[in-house]
Amino acid sequence: MPIRYLHSPDGLTADKLAPGFFSGWPNPPVPETHLAILRGSRHVWLAQDEVTGLVVGFVNALTDGVLCAFIPLLEVVPSYQQQGIGRELMTRMLETLSSLYSIDIVCDAALQPFYARFGMQPYNAMLKRNYDAQAGRPT
Ligand SMILES: CC(C)(COP(=O)(O)OP(=O)(O)OC[C@H]1O[C@@H](n2cnc3c(N)ncnc32)[C@H](O)[C@@H]1OP(=O)(O)O)[C@@H](O)C(=O)NCCC(=O)NCCS
């Protein structure tokens, strides 16, 4: 399937976000909230199926634009996984953020080998999660 990579959610509507994102989340954001996440992020890269027009993968980044960036979400919908889309999204985002000192991601141990391929290294993190807000609350 031909994939086009986009650096902006401009013009994107919620119905163009493919079903299957946030797989396994007990209380996932609805597509409109997902779109708000993309619009509210300083940087995004989107993978769009050129045939269907559906966005099938995305990565977003929050940053101060000077020193630090955080990548909260990277996802490819299950039916498009294992085709190199996640690698391409990460490659593009890391290039976008390449002038910054620190680029952080929090992930499960099982995903550390995936991120190590981009020169990232394991470290420690502290988290707080408000699970009653997991579906998102646009401000
Ligand atoms: C992680 C994820 C984004 C990878 O996307 P993808 O498009 O399937 O990945 P790619 O096809 O680009 O894979 C690139 C390489 O990473 C490997 N890889 C993919 N997913 C992996 C995983 N979960 N753990 C370890 N390696 C993984 C692939 O096997 C592939 O290796 P190869 O080059 O030797 O074949 C995707 O599995 C996903 O959306 N998972 C659910 C959400 C998630 O866990 N996101 C990360 C949150 S921190």
PDB file of C-alpha atoms in Angstrom, residues 60-126:
ATOM      1  CA  ASN A  60       3.621  13.597  17.880  1.00  0.00           C
ATOM      2  CA  ALA A  61       6.092  15.711  19.834  1.00  0.00           C
ATOM      3  CA  LEU A  62       5.839  18.406  22.480  1.00  0.00           C
ATOM      4  CA  THR A  63       8.817  20.732  22.833  1.00  0.00           C
ATOM      5  CA  ASP A  64      10.072  24.028  24.267  1.00  0.00           C
ATOM      6  CA  GLY A  65      11.675  24.579  20.863  1.00  0.00           C
ATOM      7  CA  VAL A  66      15.043  25.299  22.474  1.00  0.00           C
ATOM      8  CA  LEU A  67      16.391  22.343  24.434  1.00  0.00           C
ATOM      9  CA  CYS A  68      13.971  19.507  25.094  1.00  0.00           C
ATOM     10  CA  ALA A  69      11.264  17.480  23.406  1.00  0.00           C
ATOM     11  CA  PHE A  70       8.987  14.674  24.479  1.00  0.00           C
ATOM     12  CA  ILE A  71       7.362  12.152  22.164  1.00  0.00           C
ATOM     13  CA  PRO A  72       4.129  11.057  23.874  1.00  0.00           C
ATOM     14  CA  LEU A  73       2.612   8.855  21.182  1.00  0.00           C
ATOM     15  CA  LEU A  74       3.725   6.728  18.248  1.00  0.00           C
ATOM     16  CA  GLU A  75       1.139   4.436  16.750  1.00  0.00           C
ATOM     17  CA  VAL A  76       0.484   2.486  13.602  1.00  0.00           C
ATOM     18  CA  VAL A  77      -2.911   0.791  13.316  1.00  0.00           C
ATOM     19  CA  PRO A  78      -2.545  -2.986  13.632  1.00  0.00           C
ATOM     20  CA  SER A  79      -3.343  -3.877  10.003  1.00  0.00           C
ATOM     21  CA  TYR A  80      -0.502  -1.600   8.800  1.00  0.00           C
ATOM     22  CA  GLN A  81       2.150  -2.665  11.319  1.00  0.00           C
ATOM     23  CA  GLN A  82       5.369  -4.461  10.383  1.00  0.00           C
ATOM     24  CA  GLN A  83       5.635  -2.597   7.066  1.00  0.00           C
ATOM     25  CA  GLY A  84       8.241  -0.018   8.081  1.00  0.00           C
ATOM     26  CA  ILE A  85       5.747   2.781   8.814  1.00  0.00           C
ATOM     27  CA  GLY A  86       6.659   3.155  12.509  1.00  0.00           C
ATOM     28  CA  ARG A  87      10.347   3.304  11.633  1.00  0.00           C
ATOM     29  CA  GLU A  88       9.702   5.965   8.978  1.00  0.00           C
ATOM     30  CA  LEU A  89       7.592   8.080  11.353  1.00  0.00           C
ATOM     31  CA  MET A  90      10.282   7.939  14.053  1.00  0.00           C
ATOM     32  CA  THR A  91      13.063   8.681  11.569  1.00  0.00           C
ATOM     33  CA  ARG A  92      11.219  11.769  10.358  1.00  0.00           C
ATOM     34  CA  MET A  93      10.388  12.984  13.867  1.00  0.00           C
ATOM     35  CA  LEU A  94      13.950  12.545  15.110  1.00  0.00           C
ATOM     36  CA  GLU A  95      15.193  14.494  12.092  1.00  0.00           C
ATOM     37  CA  THR A  96      12.626  17.227  12.849  1.00  0.00           C
ATOM     38  CA  LEU A  97      13.910  17.406  16.448  1.00  0.00           C
ATOM     39  CA  SER A  98      17.588  16.917  15.603  1.00  0.00           C
ATOM     40  CA  SER A  99      18.722  20.377  16.753  1.00  0.00           C
ATOM     41  CA  LEU A 100      17.526  19.755  20.321  1.00  0.00           C
ATOM     42  CA  TYR A 101      19.584  18.478  23.238  1.00  0.00           C
ATOM     43  CA  SER A 102      17.149  15.968  24.745  1.00  0.00           C
ATOM     44  CA  ILE A 103      14.434  13.871  23.137  1.00  0.00           C
ATOM     45  CA  ASP A 104      12.559  11.623  25.552  1.00  0.00           C
ATOM     46  CA  ILE A 105      10.102   8.762  25.149  1.00  0.00           C
ATOM     47  CA  VAL A 106       8.557   6.583  27.837  1.00  0.00           C
ATOM     48  CA  CYS A 107       7.952   3.011  26.716  1.00  0.00           C
ATOM     49  CA  ASP A 108       7.536  -0.552  27.889  1.00  0.00           C
ATOM     50  CA  ALA A 109      10.697  -2.642  28.149  1.00  0.00           C
ATOM     51  CA  ALA A 110       9.500  -4.695  25.161  1.00  0.00           C
ATOM     52  CA  LEU A 111       9.813  -1.614  22.935  1.00  0.00           C
ATOM     53  CA  GLN A 112      13.327  -0.629  24.015  1.00  0.00           C
ATOM     54  CA  PRO A 113      14.936  -2.627  21.168  1.00  0.00           C
ATOM     55  CA  PHE A 114      12.745  -0.743  18.658  1.00  0.00           C
ATOM     56  CA  TYR A 115      13.871   2.667  19.973  1.00  0.00           C
ATOM     57  CA  ALA A 116      17.487   1.541  20.399  1.00  0.00           C
ATOM     58  CA  ARG A 117      17.632   1.278  16.616  1.00  0.00           C
ATOM     59  CA  PHE A 118      17.406   5.073  16.511  1.00  0.00           C
ATOM     60  CA  GLY A 119      20.330   5.529  18.904  1.00  0.00           C
ATOM     61  CA  MET A 120      18.104   5.973  21.953  1.00  0.00           C
ATOM     62  CA  GLN A 121      19.182   4.517  25.276  1.00  0.00           C
ATOM     63  CA  PRO A 122      17.248   3.111  28.254  1.00  0.00           C
ATOM     64  CA  TYR A 123      16.949   5.342  31.292  1.00  0.00           C
ATOM     65  CA  ASN A 124      14.653   5.774  34.300  1.00  0.00           C
ATOM     66  CA  ALA A 125      11.407   7.695  34.400  1.00  0.00           C
ATOM     67  CA  MET A 126       8.741   8.775  36.881  1.00  0.00           C
TER      68      MET A 126
END
